[in-house]
Each structure stands twice: as structure tokens, then as C-alpha cells.
Amino acid sequence: MGSTLVMLQTNSNQPFIFSSPRLREQIGASFEITLLSRWVKEAAFDMKLPSMSTIEKGIKALPASFWVSDSSGKVIVRFTESDGNPEKLARQLIREVTLRALTDAPGLDVTGVVVQTSSNTVDAGDLNALDSVFLEYSLNRRPALARFPQFPFLDRADESALPASAALSEEELDRIREYAGGSLMVPILSDDHGQVPTQTGKDKDRSLSLPSRVKRTWSRSARRLQLREVIARQDSSLSDEEVRDRIGNLNEDPFQLERAFQDVSDEDGATKPLPELSSVGVIHIDGNGVGAIMRDLGRAFDTVDARLDSLKDAAYQRRDNPCSIKHDRFQWFVMEVNYRLDGVVNQAVAEAWQTVDNIADANHLETLPVVPVLVGGDDVTVYTDGRYAIPFAEAYIRHYEELTEKDDLLSVLAIVAGGKKTDAPERDRLEIADYIIQKPGPLTASAGVAIVGRNFPFHIAYDLAEGLVSRGKKLGKKPGASPCSTIDFHVLRDTTVLAPQDTLEEYEGRTQRPFLIGHYAPERIGGATTASASGGAPQAQDQWKKVLQAVAAFDGKDPDSPGKTVGDPFPRARANRIVKLLAEGKEEQAATEWGDALQNAPGAGLLAQQLKLLPPHSSSSDEAGESLEQIKWLLDLIDLSENLPDGYIACRIARDANGRIACDEASGATTAGGAK
């Protein structure tokens, strides 16, 4: 007995989110993408499948065979002959969901495809067939923007290439309010006049596209849902009332956030206005090897199949698997990977948020704006204060690694994510010995942080952060070596350079970024020391900690206890002069300047001592090569010193092996030279 598989997927998510410069709209757009799974479930309920059941308290449940995959922006479900005509039902589902997208998320591109299976179970070949059909269909369909034809007599919308649309009617707003309050349990609040706060009087008088108007209306509910989940993950013991109180003390109002990040807010009466940020951090993080797992789920399943019957419960909040392992092990496995990975990513975001909040509290910062705009699969994009962006990225990776290492399923899949040995034999079923990593461990990730000025276009900063991730992955996923998490960052000073690749190439050879960090880094760099390092003895290194110790020395602080001043900081003017000589290709002159600094500049000796402890990026062991390696750290040290918050370096250096020390316990003094 066969069945029919349906795949529904949102496409061009980044253009959909970044189609408007308004932060309010980007929050709403990100939320709309997450609605796909809800639409599928609600449409399936409306189809009244015979196999549907009712569990306790009258809650409806779809059959265990229904869900095949459920991740952000991509859903795969299955219809069997027990529900009637599987193909007819599949096409009905696609029609209902795509029509729903047209009304609830205009401008969002949703694609649905169907394939037939010959058996009553799902296998990797069926998923590959879906991907092939989807690719072929995508190449021959009109883009989503074609839904909004451009005619000469139509007004062009502000801040958009789409035609202008009339303001949303009361009927349309009522429908959104009802769905937000009834299904999402997060009512869209109204003012005394019954107006949705995110659709202001100014909005009604402006030329806005229909997607823009809907995104703005959703933004308040989206932000409240986001805060509710983050708070619950940070402290699961809180009551509903305590969660509501915490939300009230955070930056819920989209107008608050717009005022902090950009000069575009339409609302003069935003509650608790935030101070304008001096810089903005756009963080993009992508898991390493997760894409390879999802592309070859059959091989991943073969690797972990023997362990599936004894998996322990996850130590973080996650959705319950609706499939049955007894009915279809592979189908259950796919959903289990989806939900565990989703749980880990959201938990890591919540814990990284808590980490930077602790640092901000220690700095007497009343509230720190943190805005996740894309959290799906293994991808994360977050906006925050530029000073806290690098700490957020580092904390996220640390928590992501810790959570996946402790997860019974994901830790084994890390073997697959690590890739095959270069000399592994070709065979249908790989053995553990064929992989670079041969025992369970953490998944790794690469983070890119673009630090830009306030009002800088988000989409350009995102492209830059994405480019930094790509550069980090080239280092972290070196063929034949253990995969490593990486951090790369860039402080954009010249706003006239808009091409991310041009920006990164301009700094090629002048810095030591990206940095290898995390669990596997010691295997790559732990035994590496410079020739003149004390004793030359191999030592396992937490590279990020040692980089921060070098920053402390650069600022005239004790590398082991940055709260103590031990001398003068390295002269900034001299550091900038050396960096400028490197940029001009005058390496010999730069080396001469550095040699003079070692003899005469305050703090140079302490700094040089710390730089010798950092793993070299080249194999050169002569004095000239070592000198060049050291001076290439100077731009990194300048940027880090100027763009890290007070107390972070002390907090990070002082944390114990599990990273559990509270930042306010270790940040008694500020980082000299650091951002205020």
C-alpha cells in the first residue's frame, strides 16, 4: 500500500525579511515564516481526516503517520489510503496552505510539491525524490513578486518596490486579532481608540505595500511570543504572571526597538524609549555539517539507528514527537532530529541572551535590546548593541556546543557532521572508523558579526555577516581535520564600501581572524606554540580566552585578572601606524616599527608575551616571520578593545570549566580602552 508525500516550503526568506528597512516589519516577516507549520496543521484539521483522533480535554490529534519533517519554513507530511485519495488530499492541502499564505502573509513565497511512494513507510529515497521535484518546479515557476503586477497607474509604495495598498480594514484587523488571541494566545493589544499600535495614524496616510502593512500588524504579537519563549527557557519555574511581568520590563514595543537602531520610527509615544545605540551588531550563525546531515538523512539514520531505542530525554524545552518509533523508525528519526535541533538552537539563543543581559546589568545598563530576526533550523540572525554582539555570538556557540554534546541523538550525529576521512573507502554503509570524529561530541557552528553604525542598512550588514560566516567555515571545516566552531567579525568604518566581498578582501592579510574556538579547537591548535614560547611545551589552548588575555595586555591589564592594572596600555597611535603600514604592503617597515615598540613603547613587553602564546597562522619559525605574525594581531586587538563591553573580558577569563560563573561576579573593573 503506497502513500503520498507533500512538501511545503517558504522560499527567499531573506529577501522577504529584508525587503523593508523597518525593524518593525522585519520582526513581523520573521514571524510570518514560522506560521507555515501552523497553517499545515490547521488545514489538515479542517480536512477532517478519518484517522484523526481526539485526546484528553477534546484536543484533536493528527495520525502518527502524518508528520514526516517539521522545521522552520519547511514541512513534509504524508497521506495514506486510509484517509481516502492520498493525491487528492495532498493537492487540497497545498491549495489551502498557499491561499492562507496569500491572506496572512502576502509576499511570502510558499511552494508545494507532491510525490508518490510505493510502500507504506518513508525512506531517504522518498525525501530525495521530493527535493528533485521541488528543484525542477522552482526553476519553472514565477517569482512571488509576480503576484503584485506593476502598472504605470499604480502608486509605488514607500520603502518598497511593490505597489501601494490601502490601509487594512477593520474586518482584516479583527481577523488578525482573533487569530493572535485565539490560536497564538498572544492578543494584539489596542489603544483606547481600538487602533492596533503597530498600525499608526501615520501608517494609514502613507503609501505602504500590503506586505508591509501586514508585517507591521503582526510585529507586536511576534515580539511578545519571542520574549515569552526566551523567558520561559531562561527560567522554566516562572509562573504565567511572572513571565508577563518580565515581558513588561523588556523591550516589547517595536517602536522602542526602532528608535534604538534607526531613525525611522513613526511613533512619538513609544513606551520606555531606549537610548540610541552608538553601534549596531548584526550576528549571523550557521551550524557546521547540519546541512550535510539533512541532505543525507539515510546515512545519518544508519549511523544512529541502533541507539534510537535508548535515547534519554533532552535537557531543554522541545516539542513532543508526534510520530511513533514503532510505526516507522525513519520517519520518527527525522522528526526527532527536527525537534531536538530546534530546541537546542532556541535554548542557546535564550542562554546567550541571558549571558549578555548579565554583563549589561553589571554595567548598570537598564535594558539591552536583543532582536532575533531569524531563528530556524540551524540558522540564527540577531541584532543587538554593537558592543554586545561578539559576546552574544561567543556565548551562543559555547551553549550550542554544550547542549548538543549532552544530547544523546545530536552528539552521535556530530560524527556524521564532522565529515569523512579523506582516505575513507567508498561503500554504501560507512563505519564509525570512516569519519574524522569517531566518538559522540558536540555539533559546531560558525558565527559572523558585522558591527556597523546606527541607521546602516540591515540587509547590507546581514550580507557582510553571512560572508564572515562563509570565511569562518573555510577555516573551521578544513578537509581532513576536526571541524571547529569559529568566530569572525568586522567593524565597518567606511560606509561607502557596500560589497561585502570587497570589504573583506580589503582587510585580507592584515588580521588573524577568523578564530577557532570550542571543543575541537585544541585538536587543531592545542599543541601549536611559537618557537619562542616558554619552554616550547605543547599546551591545550582555549584560543578565545587567550585572545581576550592579549586584549587585556593591550589595554595594560593583568591577562589573568583583567580587573587589575599592571602598566600602561600599548600606544594606540603606534598600533594604528603599524596597521597602516601593513595595509600599504610595507611589511618590513611595519616590522621595524614593531621592533622599536618592543624596545621603547609602554606595555609592549607584556603584550608581546601574550601574543607568543597565541597559535601561529603560518609555519614560519624565523624571527621575521614571528614578528609579522605578532603585528597581524594588532588590528584584531584594536577592534576588540573598542567594541567589547566593560567587564566582558574579566567575565570570560574568570569563568570556570563549565562557563557558569556569573558575569557580575568577575567584572569588578572595566576594560581599559574598551567601549563604554
XYZ file of C-alpha atoms in Angstrom:
676
model
C 0.000 0.000 0.000
C 1.516 3.299 -1.073
C 1.161 6.850 0.205
C 1.632 10.425 -0.953
C 4.226 12.843 0.405
C 3.685 16.597 0.376
C 6.424 19.170 0.892
C 5.527 22.791 1.586
C 8.352 25.272 1.838
C 8.867 29.019 2.148
C 11.358 30.418 -0.342
C 13.574 33.513 -0.495
C 13.200 34.083 3.239
C 16.000 36.636 3.486
C 14.615 38.890 0.712
C 11.183 38.639 2.344
C 12.567 39.764 5.712
C 14.890 42.445 4.368
C 12.513 43.853 1.736
C 11.920 46.782 4.092
C 14.468 48.726 6.159
C 11.968 48.962 9.038
C 12.886 46.798 12.012
C 9.193 46.524 12.864
C 8.486 44.891 9.524
C 11.442 42.531 9.780
C 10.173 41.263 13.135
C 6.754 40.651 11.617
C 8.192 38.998 8.494
C 10.324 36.595 10.520
C 7.261 35.581 12.482
C 5.162 35.013 9.346
C 7.675 32.428 8.107
C 7.127 30.395 11.287
C 3.383 30.211 10.620
C 3.788 27.575 7.888
C 3.652 24.648 10.312
C 0.510 26.077 11.968
C -1.174 26.564 8.601
C -0.477 22.951 7.630
C -1.866 21.609 10.915
C -4.981 23.802 10.806
C -5.660 22.933 7.154
C -5.297 19.220 7.940
C -7.779 19.562 10.829
C -10.267 21.267 8.510
C -9.975 18.337 6.068
C -11.389 16.038 8.801
C -9.225 13.031 8.028
C -10.803 9.728 9.173
C -7.589 8.866 11.015
C -7.785 11.974 13.194
C -8.411 11.344 16.863
C -9.430 13.287 19.948
C -7.225 13.034 23.036
C -7.764 14.444 26.530
C -9.736 17.665 27.015
C -11.084 17.447 23.493
C -7.751 18.198 21.845
C -7.605 16.984 18.244
C -4.610 14.983 17.076
C -3.433 14.042 13.599
C -2.363 10.439 12.963
C 1.187 9.434 13.902
C 1.889 8.781 10.220
C 1.084 12.364 9.180
C 4.216 14.347 10.079
C 7.462 13.481 8.291
C 9.515 16.664 8.780
C 8.732 19.923 10.532
C 11.345 22.657 10.612
C 11.210 26.405 10.205
C 9.977 27.223 6.715
C 9.770 23.591 5.555
C 7.148 20.935 6.292
C 6.748 17.410 4.898
C 3.594 15.403 5.622
C 2.126 12.129 4.424
C -1.333 10.974 3.387
C -2.224 7.272 3.291
C -5.051 5.381 1.583
C -6.810 5.019 4.929
C -7.744 8.725 4.647
C -9.223 8.433 1.147
C -7.500 9.545 -2.053
C -3.954 10.486 -0.940
C -3.067 12.508 -4.041
C -6.325 14.471 -3.950
C -5.832 15.220 -0.269
C -2.240 16.307 -0.909
C -3.246 18.802 -3.592
C -6.067 20.093 -1.414
C -3.592 20.729 1.396
C -1.265 22.661 -0.919
C -4.156 24.763 -2.167
C -5.387 25.588 1.339
C -1.955 26.474 2.705
C -0.885 28.617 -0.261
C -4.193 30.509 -0.135
C -3.637 31.026 3.582
C -0.214 32.475 2.848
C -1.743 34.938 0.388
C -4.047 36.339 3.074
C -1.986 36.033 6.271
C 1.474 36.717 4.844
C 1.197 38.488 1.479
C 4.512 38.470 -0.346
C 5.714 35.244 1.293
C 6.614 32.670 -1.353
C 5.260 29.218 -0.442
C 5.802 26.226 -2.737
C 4.127 22.832 -2.538
C 5.109 19.627 -4.348
C 3.845 16.045 -4.282
C 5.433 12.616 -4.841
C 4.012 9.112 -4.691
C 5.648 6.347 -2.658
C 5.409 2.639 -3.344
C 5.487 1.489 0.277
C 3.669 2.282 3.493
C 6.810 3.652 5.101
C 9.084 6.614 4.346
C 12.733 6.257 3.385
C 15.573 8.571 2.375
C 14.900 7.918 -1.319
C 11.398 9.388 -0.946
C 12.835 12.590 0.545
C 15.411 12.836 -2.236
C 12.602 12.472 -4.781
C 10.738 15.350 -3.116
C 13.818 17.558 -3.310
C 14.266 16.746 -7.008
C 10.649 17.564 -7.846
C 10.853 20.762 -5.825
C 14.017 21.886 -7.632
C 12.529 21.213 -11.056
C 9.302 23.008 -10.146
C 11.132 26.014 -8.681
C 13.085 26.556 -11.879
C 9.891 26.914 -13.897
C 7.595 28.974 -11.663
C 7.037 32.689 -11.477
C 8.574 34.543 -8.524
C 6.439 35.714 -5.611
C 6.714 39.366 -6.665
C 4.736 38.491 -9.793
C 1.667 38.434 -7.525
C 1.973 42.206 -7.380
C 1.966 43.365 -11.011
C 3.464 46.772 -11.702
C 1.333 49.033 -13.880
C 2.060 52.666 -14.705
C -1.098 53.870 -12.995
C -0.264 52.241 -9.669
C 1.418 54.214 -6.895
C 4.763 52.858 -5.787
C 4.914 52.099 -2.067
C 7.353 53.889 0.188
C 10.479 51.884 1.063
C 9.438 49.096 -1.296
C 9.401 48.092 -4.942
C 5.801 46.917 -4.559
C 2.629 48.868 -5.379
C 0.928 50.827 -2.618
C -2.093 49.372 -0.882
C -4.972 50.797 1.120
C -4.787 50.580 4.909
C -6.048 47.348 6.418
C -9.774 47.347 7.031
C -11.328 46.794 10.431
C -12.512 43.398 9.206
C -8.958 42.408 8.275
C -7.605 43.689 11.573
C -10.293 41.848 13.518
C -9.351 38.613 11.771
C -5.684 39.076 12.722
C -6.630 39.984 16.304
C -8.822 36.895 16.589
C -6.103 34.584 15.293
C -3.432 36.133 17.519
C -5.569 35.890 20.626
C -7.329 32.586 19.919
C -4.668 30.425 18.255
C -1.438 32.083 19.365
C -2.682 33.063 22.830
C -0.952 36.407 22.416
C -3.542 39.121 21.843
C -2.700 42.105 19.680
C -3.104 44.964 22.110
C -5.125 48.012 21.136
C -5.062 51.565 22.406
C -8.017 53.471 23.843
C -9.345 54.075 20.351
C -9.241 50.428 19.330
C -6.301 51.002 16.988
C -3.600 48.401 16.626
C -0.467 50.120 17.980
C 1.705 48.927 15.118
C -0.623 50.448 12.514
C -0.390 54.102 13.392
C -2.316 57.032 12.044
C 0.788 57.929 10.085
C 0.769 54.456 8.529
C -2.772 54.965 7.227
C -1.781 58.166 5.460
C 1.382 56.763 3.906
C 1.886 54.776 0.716
C 2.677 51.300 2.003
C 2.552 47.919 0.309
C 0.175 45.241 1.506
C 3.042 43.022 2.803
C 4.367 45.985 4.799
C 1.006 46.673 6.420
C 0.510 43.035 7.435
C 4.083 42.677 8.762
C 3.625 45.776 10.926
C 0.379 44.461 12.339
C 1.984 41.147 13.294
C 5.093 42.689 14.837
C 3.725 43.256 18.347
C 2.441 39.692 18.708
C 5.646 38.350 17.174
C 7.791 40.215 19.677
C 5.691 39.147 22.656
C 5.781 35.490 21.570
C 9.545 35.781 21.171
C 10.033 37.247 24.643
C 7.669 34.731 26.220
C 9.606 31.770 24.866
C 13.012 33.218 25.744
C 11.966 33.988 29.331
C 10.453 30.528 29.793
C 13.684 28.930 28.558
C 15.818 31.076 30.847
C 13.748 30.105 33.892
C 11.156 27.363 33.445
C 9.954 27.719 37.060
C 8.282 31.104 36.454
C 4.520 31.329 36.621
C 2.499 32.826 33.763
C 2.074 36.009 35.794
C 5.832 36.262 36.434
C 6.521 35.747 32.715
C 4.100 38.572 31.875
C 5.840 40.824 34.416
C 9.243 40.033 32.887
C 7.919 40.797 29.407
C 6.661 44.141 30.689
C 10.184 45.038 31.803
C 11.770 44.211 28.444
C 11.713 45.887 25.057
C 8.408 44.580 23.754
C 7.284 47.676 21.883
C 8.574 47.552 18.263
C 8.760 51.341 18.285
C 11.192 51.170 21.198
C 13.475 48.968 19.151
C 13.222 51.088 16.013
C 14.209 54.181 17.972
C 17.303 52.414 19.329
C 18.510 51.021 16.000
C 17.406 53.569 13.387
C 15.841 56.986 12.727
C 12.665 55.708 11.140
C 10.066 55.372 13.864
C 6.583 56.695 13.090
C 5.508 56.772 16.690
C 6.363 59.580 19.085
C 4.746 57.930 22.083
C 6.756 54.724 22.327
C 6.791 53.366 25.854
C 10.071 53.441 27.790
C 12.122 54.896 24.937
C 15.527 53.270 24.552
C 18.681 55.330 24.127
C 20.081 55.467 20.620
C 22.792 52.882 20.041
C 26.271 54.094 19.171
C 26.779 50.988 17.028
C 24.716 48.030 15.890
C 25.794 44.391 15.814
C 24.305 42.089 13.189
C 25.061 38.478 14.128
C 24.643 35.519 11.780
C 25.375 31.980 12.970
C 25.169 28.767 10.983
C 25.683 25.204 12.160
C 28.570 23.241 10.654
C 27.683 19.974 8.987
C 23.956 20.133 9.780
C 23.153 20.709 6.119
C 25.099 17.564 5.233
C 23.072 15.580 7.784
C 19.757 16.837 6.395
C 20.832 16.183 2.806
C 21.724 12.571 3.576
C 19.317 11.555 6.328
C 19.530 7.935 5.227
C 23.218 7.707 6.087
C 22.671 9.623 9.318
C 19.872 7.223 10.251
C 22.063 4.203 9.599
C 24.692 5.663 11.920
C 22.378 6.136 14.901
C 19.651 3.511 14.313
C 20.986 1.141 16.969
C 20.822 3.891 19.612
C 17.294 5.169 18.955
C 15.568 2.835 21.428
C 17.584 4.092 24.397
C 17.654 7.868 23.887
C 17.415 9.975 27.035
C 15.064 12.916 27.321
C 16.529 16.198 26.208
C 17.596 18.623 28.957
C 15.922 21.583 27.244
C 12.438 22.530 26.100
C 11.384 20.908 22.835
C 8.253 19.867 21.043
C 6.918 16.336 21.502
C 7.471 13.997 18.596
C 4.051 13.230 17.071
C 5.355 10.160 15.212
C 5.674 6.654 16.553
C 9.017 4.868 16.508
C 7.149 1.564 16.412
C 5.265 2.557 13.254
C 8.133 3.983 11.185
C 11.594 4.346 12.707
C 12.991 6.526 9.938
C 10.022 8.911 9.974
C 10.268 9.190 13.752
C 14.013 9.821 13.459
C 13.573 12.716 11.014
C 11.052 14.429 13.296
C 13.235 13.786 16.344
C 16.204 15.486 14.646
C 13.977 18.426 13.671
C 12.631 18.984 17.163
C 15.873 18.395 19.060
C 17.811 20.735 16.789
C 15.085 23.372 17.024
C 15.083 23.046 20.809
C 18.869 23.355 21.054
C 19.045 26.422 18.807
C 16.291 28.263 20.674
C 17.767 27.283 24.034
C 21.223 28.517 23.004
C 19.702 31.841 21.891
C 17.929 32.201 25.253
C 21.062 31.383 27.253
C 23.294 33.658 25.169
C 20.704 36.412 25.697
C 20.901 35.818 29.453
C 24.708 35.965 29.318
C 24.816 39.399 27.680
C 21.990 40.620 29.926
C 24.151 39.731 32.953
C 27.039 41.744 31.526
C 24.733 44.678 30.789
C 23.343 44.523 34.345
C 26.861 44.630 35.743
C 27.434 47.748 33.619
C 24.258 49.302 35.060
C 22.611 49.228 31.652
C 18.885 49.210 32.363
C 17.930 47.157 29.322
C 19.801 45.658 26.398
C 17.962 45.434 23.056
C 18.281 41.946 21.581
C 16.229 41.185 18.471
C 16.310 37.684 16.931
C 15.019 38.170 13.386
C 15.671 34.680 12.059
C 15.816 31.523 14.188
C 15.148 28.440 12.114
C 16.829 25.103 11.555
C 20.450 25.723 12.457
C 20.462 29.360 11.265
C 20.336 32.313 13.636
C 20.320 36.036 12.897
C 20.240 38.514 15.780
C 20.508 42.303 16.107
C 21.862 43.914 19.256
C 24.025 46.696 20.636
C 27.329 46.561 18.741
C 29.313 46.291 21.993
C 27.491 43.099 22.986
C 27.389 41.375 19.591
C 30.669 39.439 19.846
C 29.923 38.280 23.432
C 26.487 37.091 22.263
C 27.987 35.122 19.368
C 30.641 33.512 21.556
C 28.123 32.636 24.271
C 25.723 31.158 21.700
C 28.412 28.870 20.278
C 29.507 27.792 23.759
C 25.929 26.917 24.788
C 25.191 25.289 21.408
C 28.188 23.011 21.791
C 27.362 22.172 25.417
C 23.726 21.374 24.632
C 24.459 19.196 21.596
C 27.244 17.336 23.389
C 24.828 16.380 26.178
C 22.104 15.324 23.725
C 22.008 11.569 23.121
C 20.993 11.898 19.472
C 22.708 15.088 18.294
C 26.028 14.118 19.888
C 26.141 10.969 17.737
C 25.095 12.875 14.640
C 28.129 15.094 15.282
C 30.164 12.153 13.977
C 28.372 12.441 10.637
C 28.535 16.253 10.684
C 32.295 16.066 11.115
C 32.677 14.504 7.683
C 34.535 11.548 6.255
C 38.258 10.976 6.379
C 39.962 11.920 3.139
C 41.138 8.327 2.719
C 37.840 6.667 3.724
C 36.864 3.871 1.324
C 33.759 4.189 -0.830
C 30.973 1.954 0.474
C 27.216 2.049 0.829
C 27.226 1.992 4.597
C 30.011 3.919 6.312
C 31.526 2.737 9.569
C 32.479 4.934 12.510
C 36.131 4.437 11.614
C 35.477 6.179 8.276
C 34.673 9.510 9.968
C 37.077 12.169 11.224
C 35.262 12.282 14.572
C 34.793 8.783 15.949
C 33.000 9.328 19.229
C 29.936 11.362 20.250
C 30.577 15.030 20.826
C 29.194 18.494 20.172
C 27.970 19.949 16.919
C 29.905 23.045 15.888
C 28.860 26.382 14.414
C 30.341 29.418 12.690
C 29.474 32.972 13.723
C 29.898 36.180 11.754
C 29.458 39.569 13.443
C 29.137 42.794 11.453
C 29.474 45.886 13.662
C 28.083 48.884 11.829
C 26.836 52.362 12.546
C 23.316 53.168 13.629
C 20.975 53.546 10.622
C 23.225 51.357 8.463
C 21.063 49.184 6.152
C 20.319 45.864 7.816
C 20.407 43.874 4.587
C 23.941 45.012 3.750
C 25.138 44.260 7.281
C 23.489 40.828 7.043
C 25.297 40.107 3.756
C 28.563 41.073 5.435
C 27.854 38.819 8.443
C 26.970 35.971 6.064
C 30.273 36.491 4.249
C 32.091 36.321 7.579
C 30.364 33.007 8.345
C 31.490 31.632 4.970
C 35.058 32.696 5.683
C 34.909 31.089 9.106
C 33.579 27.831 7.683
C 36.537 27.589 5.296
C 38.811 27.552 8.323
C 36.590 25.544 10.654
C 35.791 22.807 8.117
C 39.301 22.240 6.820
C 39.391 18.959 4.811
C 40.651 16.029 6.830
C 40.696 17.934 10.133
C 38.339 18.009 13.087
C 35.587 20.573 12.492
C 35.794 23.640 14.702
C 33.461 26.383 15.696
C 34.670 29.787 14.549
C 34.082 33.469 15.224
C 34.779 36.127 12.631
C 33.904 39.795 12.885
C 34.321 43.059 11.058
C 33.968 46.650 12.208
C 32.712 48.599 9.211
C 34.171 52.082 9.268
C 33.710 53.047 5.638
C 30.013 53.081 4.753
C 30.817 53.730 1.107
C 32.051 50.132 0.695
C 28.842 48.259 0.137
C 30.005 44.989 -1.444
C 30.698 42.546 1.434
C 33.342 40.622 -0.513
C 35.193 43.834 -1.368
C 35.097 44.838 2.276
C 36.572 41.544 3.457
C 39.218 41.405 0.727
C 40.383 44.878 1.702
C 41.478 43.505 5.091
C 42.988 40.258 3.772
C 46.389 39.539 5.334
C 46.086 42.313 7.948
C 44.381 40.373 10.730
C 44.386 36.906 12.280
C 40.618 36.406 12.062
C 38.670 34.140 11.994
C 39.310 32.414 15.317
C 38.985 28.716 16.061
C 37.065 28.167 19.296
C 35.226 25.475 21.176
C 35.507 21.767 21.913
C 37.623 20.620 18.974
C 39.934 23.630 18.770
C 42.668 22.078 20.957
C 42.912 19.194 18.473
C 43.661 21.727 15.734
C 45.764 24.283 17.623
C 46.346 22.939 21.123
C 49.843 21.691 20.536
C 50.851 24.640 18.440
C 53.160 27.178 20.091
C 55.506 29.733 18.676
C 59.178 28.826 18.627
C 59.995 31.264 21.394
C 57.144 30.283 23.680
C 58.192 29.459 27.201
C 59.730 26.023 27.131
C 58.104 25.314 23.784
C 55.937 22.714 25.502
C 52.678 21.772 23.762
C 49.643 23.058 25.583
C 45.917 22.779 25.042
C 44.588 26.218 24.304
C 41.253 27.931 24.634
C 42.097 30.296 21.808
C 39.300 32.751 22.503
C 40.354 33.092 26.133
C 43.943 33.701 25.058
C 42.846 36.291 22.506
C 40.967 38.123 25.261
C 44.030 37.881 27.521
C 46.032 39.543 24.742
C 43.380 42.305 24.585
C 43.746 42.763 28.337
C 47.533 43.104 27.955
C 46.987 45.531 25.080
C 44.907 47.638 27.491
C 47.557 47.480 30.244
C 45.619 44.946 32.355
C 46.697 41.725 34.026
C 45.928 38.961 31.465
C 44.934 36.517 34.218
C 42.949 39.053 36.238
C 41.842 41.902 33.948
C 40.401 43.821 36.867
C 43.970 44.786 37.811
C 46.019 47.419 36.023
C 49.674 46.353 35.667
C 51.025 49.044 33.385
C 50.338 51.430 30.562
C 48.286 50.344 27.566
C 50.062 49.818 24.278
C 50.061 53.194 22.459
C 47.084 53.334 20.110
C 48.790 55.770 17.752
C 51.697 53.391 17.274
C 49.373 50.402 16.817
C 47.380 52.267 14.155
C 50.613 53.301 12.430
C 51.774 49.674 12.208
C 48.375 48.572 10.905
C 48.504 51.316 8.255
C 51.955 50.157 7.116
C 50.613 46.600 6.744
C 47.671 47.890 4.710
C 50.123 49.640 2.372
C 52.124 46.427 1.902
C 55.143 47.794 3.802
C 55.762 44.722 5.930
C 59.444 45.436 6.602
C 58.676 48.946 7.823
C 55.867 47.578 9.977
C 58.239 45.003 11.474
C 60.812 47.726 12.160
C 58.170 49.855 13.883
C 57.119 46.849 15.972
C 60.734 46.140 16.933
C 61.142 49.721 18.054
C 57.924 49.442 20.072
C 59.269 46.373 21.861
C 62.276 48.414 22.955
C 60.568 51.668 23.868
C 56.726 51.536 23.975
C 54.940 51.181 27.330
C 53.171 47.846 27.728
C 54.862 46.321 24.652
C 56.695 43.639 26.615
C 53.536 42.341 28.318
C 51.666 42.356 25.013
C 54.442 40.513 23.155
C 54.499 37.878 25.893
C 50.767 37.224 25.403
C 50.991 37.200 21.618
C 53.609 34.459 21.782
C 51.034 32.231 23.472
C 48.616 32.538 20.579
C 48.757 29.806 17.945
C 50.535 30.969 14.792
C 48.689 31.092 11.468
C 51.829 30.320 9.472
C 54.591 27.743 9.746
C 57.374 30.348 9.723
C 59.713 29.996 12.699
C 62.350 32.663 11.975
C 62.404 35.991 13.791
C 60.981 37.995 10.864
C 58.105 35.558 10.372
C 57.300 35.553 14.077
C 57.322 39.339 14.146
C 54.900 39.501 11.203
C 52.589 37.027 12.938
C 52.514 39.228 16.024
C 51.797 42.532 14.303
C 48.912 40.975 12.350
C 47.135 40.697 15.696
C 47.148 44.452 16.262
C 44.042 45.317 14.240
C 42.178 42.484 15.977
C 43.216 43.863 19.362
C 42.222 47.423 18.438
C 38.781 46.351 17.228
C 38.128 44.069 20.193
C 39.292 46.647 22.720
C 36.967 49.264 21.224
C 33.946 47.026 20.689
C 33.588 44.877 23.807
C 31.544 45.988 26.826
C 33.075 46.710 30.170
C 33.616 43.600 32.236
C 33.226 41.043 29.473
C 36.899 40.140 29.273
C 37.135 39.638 33.032
C 33.909 37.640 32.978
C 35.047 35.343 30.190
C 38.553 34.772 31.555
C 37.288 34.076 35.080
C 34.554 31.564 34.182
C 35.049 28.007 35.339
C 35.409 24.983 33.090
C 31.640 24.852 32.574
C 31.327 28.564 31.943
C 28.940 29.005 34.861
C 30.458 31.955 36.686
C 28.145 34.974 36.791
C 29.495 37.914 34.845
C 28.730 40.410 37.551
C 30.988 38.443 39.895
C 34.015 38.864 37.670
C 33.565 42.334 36.210
C 34.554 44.496 39.135
C 36.678 46.759 36.976
C 36.308 47.959 33.444
C 38.401 47.069 30.434
C 40.667 49.991 29.739
C 40.216 51.151 26.224
C 37.024 49.165 25.874
C 33.694 50.557 24.815
C 31.613 52.283 27.421
